[in-house]
mmCIF file of the C-alpha atoms, coordinates in Angstrom:
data_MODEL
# 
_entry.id   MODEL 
# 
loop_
_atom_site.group_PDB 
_atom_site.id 
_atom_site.type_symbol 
_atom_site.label_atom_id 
_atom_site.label_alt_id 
_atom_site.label_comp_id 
_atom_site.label_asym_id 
_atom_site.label_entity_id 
_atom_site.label_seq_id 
_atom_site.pdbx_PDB_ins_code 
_atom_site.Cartn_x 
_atom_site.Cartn_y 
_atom_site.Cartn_z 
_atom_site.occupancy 
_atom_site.B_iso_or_equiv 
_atom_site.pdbx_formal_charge 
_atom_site.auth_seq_id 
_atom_site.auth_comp_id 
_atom_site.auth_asym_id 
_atom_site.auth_atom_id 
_atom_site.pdbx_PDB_model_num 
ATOM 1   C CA . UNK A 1 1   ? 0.000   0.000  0.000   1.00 0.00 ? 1   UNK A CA 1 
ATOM 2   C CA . UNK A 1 2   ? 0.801   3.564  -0.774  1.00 0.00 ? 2   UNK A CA 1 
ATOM 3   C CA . UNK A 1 3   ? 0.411   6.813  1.543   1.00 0.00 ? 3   UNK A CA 1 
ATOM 4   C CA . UNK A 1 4   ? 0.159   10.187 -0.163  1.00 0.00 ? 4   UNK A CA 1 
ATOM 5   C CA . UNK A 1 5   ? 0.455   13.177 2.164   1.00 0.00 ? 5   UNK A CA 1 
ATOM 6   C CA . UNK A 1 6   ? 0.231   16.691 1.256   1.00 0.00 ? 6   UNK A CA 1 
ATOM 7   C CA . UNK A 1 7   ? 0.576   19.662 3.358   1.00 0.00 ? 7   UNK A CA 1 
ATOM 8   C CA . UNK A 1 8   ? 1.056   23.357 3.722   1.00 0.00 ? 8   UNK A CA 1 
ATOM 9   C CA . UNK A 1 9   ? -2.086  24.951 1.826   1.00 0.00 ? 9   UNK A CA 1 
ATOM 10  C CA . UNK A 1 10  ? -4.147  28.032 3.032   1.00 0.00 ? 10  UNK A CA 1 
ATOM 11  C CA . UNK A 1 11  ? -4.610  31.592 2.014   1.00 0.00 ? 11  UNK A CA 1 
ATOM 12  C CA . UNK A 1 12  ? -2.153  34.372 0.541   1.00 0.00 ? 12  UNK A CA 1 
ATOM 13  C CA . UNK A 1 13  ? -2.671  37.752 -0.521  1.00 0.00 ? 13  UNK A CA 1 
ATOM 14  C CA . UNK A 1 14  ? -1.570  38.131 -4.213  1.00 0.00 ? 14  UNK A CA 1 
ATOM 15  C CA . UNK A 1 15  ? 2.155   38.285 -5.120  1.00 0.00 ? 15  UNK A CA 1 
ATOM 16  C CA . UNK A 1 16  ? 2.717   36.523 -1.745  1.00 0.00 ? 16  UNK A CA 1 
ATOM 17  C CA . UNK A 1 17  ? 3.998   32.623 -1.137  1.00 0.00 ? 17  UNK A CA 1 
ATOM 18  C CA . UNK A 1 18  ? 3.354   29.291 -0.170  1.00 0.00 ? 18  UNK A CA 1 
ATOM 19  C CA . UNK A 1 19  ? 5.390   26.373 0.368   1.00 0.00 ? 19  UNK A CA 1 
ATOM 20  C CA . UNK A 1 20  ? 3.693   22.698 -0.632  1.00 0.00 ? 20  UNK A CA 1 
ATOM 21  C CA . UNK A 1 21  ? 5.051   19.371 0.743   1.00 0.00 ? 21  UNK A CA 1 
ATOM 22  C CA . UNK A 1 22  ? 4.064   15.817 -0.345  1.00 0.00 ? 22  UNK A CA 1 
ATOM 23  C CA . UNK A 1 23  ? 5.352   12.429 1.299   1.00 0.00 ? 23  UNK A CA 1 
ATOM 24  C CA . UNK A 1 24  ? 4.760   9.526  -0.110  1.00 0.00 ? 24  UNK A CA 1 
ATOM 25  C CA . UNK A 1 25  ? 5.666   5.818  2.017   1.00 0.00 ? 25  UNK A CA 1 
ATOM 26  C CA . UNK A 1 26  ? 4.650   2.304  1.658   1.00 0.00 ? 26  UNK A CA 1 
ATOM 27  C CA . UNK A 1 27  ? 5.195   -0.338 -0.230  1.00 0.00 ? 27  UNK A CA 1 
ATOM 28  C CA . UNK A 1 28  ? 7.284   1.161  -2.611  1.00 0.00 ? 28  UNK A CA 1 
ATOM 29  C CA . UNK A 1 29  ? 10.727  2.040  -2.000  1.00 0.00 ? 29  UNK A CA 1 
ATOM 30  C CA . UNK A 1 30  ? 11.033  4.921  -4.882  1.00 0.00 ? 30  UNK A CA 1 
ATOM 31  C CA . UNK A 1 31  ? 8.874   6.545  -7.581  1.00 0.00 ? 31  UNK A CA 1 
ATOM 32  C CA . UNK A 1 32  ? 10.448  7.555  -10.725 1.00 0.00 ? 32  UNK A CA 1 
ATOM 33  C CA . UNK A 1 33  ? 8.414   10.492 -11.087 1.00 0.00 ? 33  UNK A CA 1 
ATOM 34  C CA . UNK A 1 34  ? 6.602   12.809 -9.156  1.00 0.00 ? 34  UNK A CA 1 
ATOM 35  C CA . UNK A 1 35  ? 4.311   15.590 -9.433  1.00 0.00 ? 35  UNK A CA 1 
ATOM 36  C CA . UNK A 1 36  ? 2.254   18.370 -8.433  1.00 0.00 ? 36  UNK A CA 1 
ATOM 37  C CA . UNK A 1 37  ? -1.141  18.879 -10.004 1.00 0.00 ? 37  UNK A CA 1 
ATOM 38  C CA . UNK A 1 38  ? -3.933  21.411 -9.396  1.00 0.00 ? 38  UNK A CA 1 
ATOM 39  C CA . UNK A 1 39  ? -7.584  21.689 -10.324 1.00 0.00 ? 39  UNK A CA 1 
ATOM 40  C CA . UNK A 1 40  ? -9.722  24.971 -10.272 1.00 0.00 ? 40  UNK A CA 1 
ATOM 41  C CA . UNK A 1 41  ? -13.559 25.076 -9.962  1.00 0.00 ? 41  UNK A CA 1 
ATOM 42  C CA . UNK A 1 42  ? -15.468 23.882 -13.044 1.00 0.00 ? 42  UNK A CA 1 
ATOM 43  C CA . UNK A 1 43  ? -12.025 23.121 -14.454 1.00 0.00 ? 43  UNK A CA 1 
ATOM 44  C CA . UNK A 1 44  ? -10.161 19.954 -15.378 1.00 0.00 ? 44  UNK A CA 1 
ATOM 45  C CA . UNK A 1 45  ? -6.959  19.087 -13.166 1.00 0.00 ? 45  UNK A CA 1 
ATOM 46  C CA . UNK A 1 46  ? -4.111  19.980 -14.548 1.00 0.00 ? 46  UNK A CA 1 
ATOM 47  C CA . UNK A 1 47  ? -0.539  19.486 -14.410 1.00 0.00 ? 47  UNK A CA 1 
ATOM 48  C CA . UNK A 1 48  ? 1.937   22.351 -12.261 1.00 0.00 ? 48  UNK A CA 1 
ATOM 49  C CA . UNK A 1 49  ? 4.965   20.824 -12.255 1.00 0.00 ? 49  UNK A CA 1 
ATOM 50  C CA . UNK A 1 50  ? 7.042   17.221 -11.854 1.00 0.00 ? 50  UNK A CA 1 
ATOM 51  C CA . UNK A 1 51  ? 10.099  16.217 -11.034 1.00 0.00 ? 51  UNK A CA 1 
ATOM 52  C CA . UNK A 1 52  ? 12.051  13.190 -12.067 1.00 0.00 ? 52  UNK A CA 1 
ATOM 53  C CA . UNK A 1 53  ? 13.850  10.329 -9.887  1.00 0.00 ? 53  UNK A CA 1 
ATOM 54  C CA . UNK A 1 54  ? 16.890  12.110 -11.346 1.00 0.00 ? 54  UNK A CA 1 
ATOM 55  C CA . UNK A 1 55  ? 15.737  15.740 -11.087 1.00 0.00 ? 55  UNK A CA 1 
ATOM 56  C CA . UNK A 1 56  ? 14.765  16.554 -14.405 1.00 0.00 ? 56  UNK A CA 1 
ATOM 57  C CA . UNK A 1 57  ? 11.937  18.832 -14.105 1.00 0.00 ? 57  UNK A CA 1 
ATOM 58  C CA . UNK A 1 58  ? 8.606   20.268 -15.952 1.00 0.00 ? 58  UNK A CA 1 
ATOM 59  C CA . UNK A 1 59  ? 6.527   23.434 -15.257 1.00 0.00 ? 59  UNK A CA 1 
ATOM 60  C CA . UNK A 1 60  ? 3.407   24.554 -16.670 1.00 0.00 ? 60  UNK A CA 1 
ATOM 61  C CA . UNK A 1 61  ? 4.293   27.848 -18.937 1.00 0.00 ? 61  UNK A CA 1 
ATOM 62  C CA . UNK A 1 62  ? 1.726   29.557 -16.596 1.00 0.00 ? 62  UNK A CA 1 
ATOM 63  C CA . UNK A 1 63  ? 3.390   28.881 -13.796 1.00 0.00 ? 63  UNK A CA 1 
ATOM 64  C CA . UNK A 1 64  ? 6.989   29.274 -15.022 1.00 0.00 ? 64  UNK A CA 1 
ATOM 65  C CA . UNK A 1 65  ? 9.112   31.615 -13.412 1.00 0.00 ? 65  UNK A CA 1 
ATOM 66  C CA . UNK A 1 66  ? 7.523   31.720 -10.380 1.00 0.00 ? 66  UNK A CA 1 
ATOM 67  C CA . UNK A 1 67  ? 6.873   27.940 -8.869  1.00 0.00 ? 67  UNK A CA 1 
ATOM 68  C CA . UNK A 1 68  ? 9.604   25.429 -8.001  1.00 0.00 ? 68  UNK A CA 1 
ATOM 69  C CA . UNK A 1 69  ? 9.419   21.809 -7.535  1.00 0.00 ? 69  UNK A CA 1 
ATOM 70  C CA . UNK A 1 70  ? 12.357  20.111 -5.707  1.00 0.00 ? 70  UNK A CA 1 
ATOM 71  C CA . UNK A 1 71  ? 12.723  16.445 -3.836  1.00 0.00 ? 71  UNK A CA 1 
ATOM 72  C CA . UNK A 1 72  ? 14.595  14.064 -1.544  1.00 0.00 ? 72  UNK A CA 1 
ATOM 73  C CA . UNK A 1 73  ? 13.867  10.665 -2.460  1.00 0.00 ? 73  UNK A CA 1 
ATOM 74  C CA . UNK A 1 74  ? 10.082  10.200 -1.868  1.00 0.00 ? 74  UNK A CA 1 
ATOM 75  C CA . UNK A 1 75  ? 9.629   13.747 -0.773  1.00 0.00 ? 75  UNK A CA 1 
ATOM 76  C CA . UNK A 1 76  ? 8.480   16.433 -2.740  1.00 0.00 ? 76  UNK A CA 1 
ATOM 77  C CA . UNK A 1 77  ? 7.974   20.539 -1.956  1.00 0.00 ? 77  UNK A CA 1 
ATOM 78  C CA . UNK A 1 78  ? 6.477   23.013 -4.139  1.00 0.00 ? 78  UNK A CA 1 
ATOM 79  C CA . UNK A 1 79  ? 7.754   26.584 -3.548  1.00 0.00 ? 79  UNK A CA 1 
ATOM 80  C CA . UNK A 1 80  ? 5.214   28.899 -5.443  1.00 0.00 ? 80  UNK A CA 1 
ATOM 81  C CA . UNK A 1 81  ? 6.232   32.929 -5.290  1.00 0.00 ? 81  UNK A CA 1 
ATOM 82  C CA . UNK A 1 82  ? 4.569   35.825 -6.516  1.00 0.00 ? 82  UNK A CA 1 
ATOM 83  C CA . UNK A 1 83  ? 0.868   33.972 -6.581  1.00 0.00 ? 83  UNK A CA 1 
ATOM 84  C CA . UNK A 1 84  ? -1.969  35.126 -8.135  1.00 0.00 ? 84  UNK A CA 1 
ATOM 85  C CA . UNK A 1 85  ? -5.555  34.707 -7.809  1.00 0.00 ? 85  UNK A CA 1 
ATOM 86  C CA . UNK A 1 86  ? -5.648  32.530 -11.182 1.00 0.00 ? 86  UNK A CA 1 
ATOM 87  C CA . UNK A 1 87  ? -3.603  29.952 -8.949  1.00 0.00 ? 87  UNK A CA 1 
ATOM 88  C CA . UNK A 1 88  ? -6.307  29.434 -6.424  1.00 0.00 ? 88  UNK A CA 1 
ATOM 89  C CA . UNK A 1 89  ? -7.054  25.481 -6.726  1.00 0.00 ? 89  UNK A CA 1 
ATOM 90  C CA . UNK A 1 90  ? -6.903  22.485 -4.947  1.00 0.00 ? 90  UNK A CA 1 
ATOM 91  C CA . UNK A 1 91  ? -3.134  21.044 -5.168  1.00 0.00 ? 91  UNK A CA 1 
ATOM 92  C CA . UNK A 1 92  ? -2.805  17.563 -5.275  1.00 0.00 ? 92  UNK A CA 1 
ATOM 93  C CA . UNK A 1 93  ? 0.481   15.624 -5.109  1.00 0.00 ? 93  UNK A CA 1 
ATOM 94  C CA . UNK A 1 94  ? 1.464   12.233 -7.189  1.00 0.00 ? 94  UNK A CA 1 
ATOM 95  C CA . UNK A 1 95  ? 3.585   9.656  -7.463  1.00 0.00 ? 95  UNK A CA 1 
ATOM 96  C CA . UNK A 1 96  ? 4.192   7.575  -10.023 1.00 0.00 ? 96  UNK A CA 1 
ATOM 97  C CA . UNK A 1 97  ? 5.927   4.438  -10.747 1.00 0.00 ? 97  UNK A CA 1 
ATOM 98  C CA . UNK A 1 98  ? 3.706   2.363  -13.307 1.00 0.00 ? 98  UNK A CA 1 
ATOM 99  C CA . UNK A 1 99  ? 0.787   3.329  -11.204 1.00 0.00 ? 99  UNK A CA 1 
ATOM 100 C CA . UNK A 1 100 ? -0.786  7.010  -10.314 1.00 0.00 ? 100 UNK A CA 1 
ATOM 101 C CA . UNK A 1 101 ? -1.106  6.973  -6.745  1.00 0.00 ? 101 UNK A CA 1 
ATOM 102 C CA . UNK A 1 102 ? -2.544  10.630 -5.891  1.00 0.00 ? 102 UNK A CA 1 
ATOM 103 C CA . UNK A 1 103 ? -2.944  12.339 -2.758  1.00 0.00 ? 103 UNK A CA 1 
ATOM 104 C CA . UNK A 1 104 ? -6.214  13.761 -1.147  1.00 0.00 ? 104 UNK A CA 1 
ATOM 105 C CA . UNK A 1 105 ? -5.393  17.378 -2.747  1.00 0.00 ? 105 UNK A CA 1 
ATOM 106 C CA . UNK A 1 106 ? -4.737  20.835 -0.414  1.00 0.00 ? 106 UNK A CA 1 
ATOM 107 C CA . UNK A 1 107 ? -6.306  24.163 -0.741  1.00 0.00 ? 107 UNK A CA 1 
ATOM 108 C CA . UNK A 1 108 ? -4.651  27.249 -2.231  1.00 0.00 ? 108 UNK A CA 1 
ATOM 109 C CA . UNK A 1 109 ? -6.232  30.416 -2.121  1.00 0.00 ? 109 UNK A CA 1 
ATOM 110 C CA . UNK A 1 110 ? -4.853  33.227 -3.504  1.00 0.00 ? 110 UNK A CA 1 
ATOM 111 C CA . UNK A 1 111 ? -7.376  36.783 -2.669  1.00 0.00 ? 111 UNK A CA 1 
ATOM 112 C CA . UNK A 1 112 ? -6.978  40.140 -1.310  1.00 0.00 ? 112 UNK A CA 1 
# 
């Protein structure tokens, strides 16, 4: 079995930060690739960023620039600077090895 745990959502002002965390234990000993995704309301999830087992990495163009996605083994953080409301979603982390395994997905809220 497979445990997915994301933290460190809430609420930001715009042009303010967050910092995401995902763990991700179990059965598995490493994932080759893993990734943050993020759905909006009345939109389809979409992907943010990912990093590889050997730290290649891939941002959305709209979030170029401003979010990072770095990891430790089985841990992965998502450092996202100068938000903006257009980022408010739910954030859900993933881990992949053959299989999606996802997380249960944090809030971001980016208002004034």
């Amino acid at each position: 079995q497979v445990q997915i745990v994301e933290s460190g959502g809430g609420l930001v002002q715009p042009g303010g930060s967050l910092r995401l965390s995902c763990a991700a234990s179990g059965s598995i000993s490493s994932f080759y690739l893993m990734s943050w995704y993020r759905q909006a309301p009345g939109k389809q999830r979409e992907l943010a960023a990912r990093i590889t087992s050997s730290g290649i990495t891939n941002y959305a163009d709209s979030v170029k620039g401003r979010f990072t996605i770095s990891r430790a083994k089985n841990t992965v953080n998502l450092q996202m600077n100068n938000l903006k409301p257009e980022d408010t979603a739910v954030y859900y982390c993933n881990a992949f090895n053959g299989i999606d395994y996802w997380g249960q997905g944090t809030q971001v809220t980016v208002s004034s």
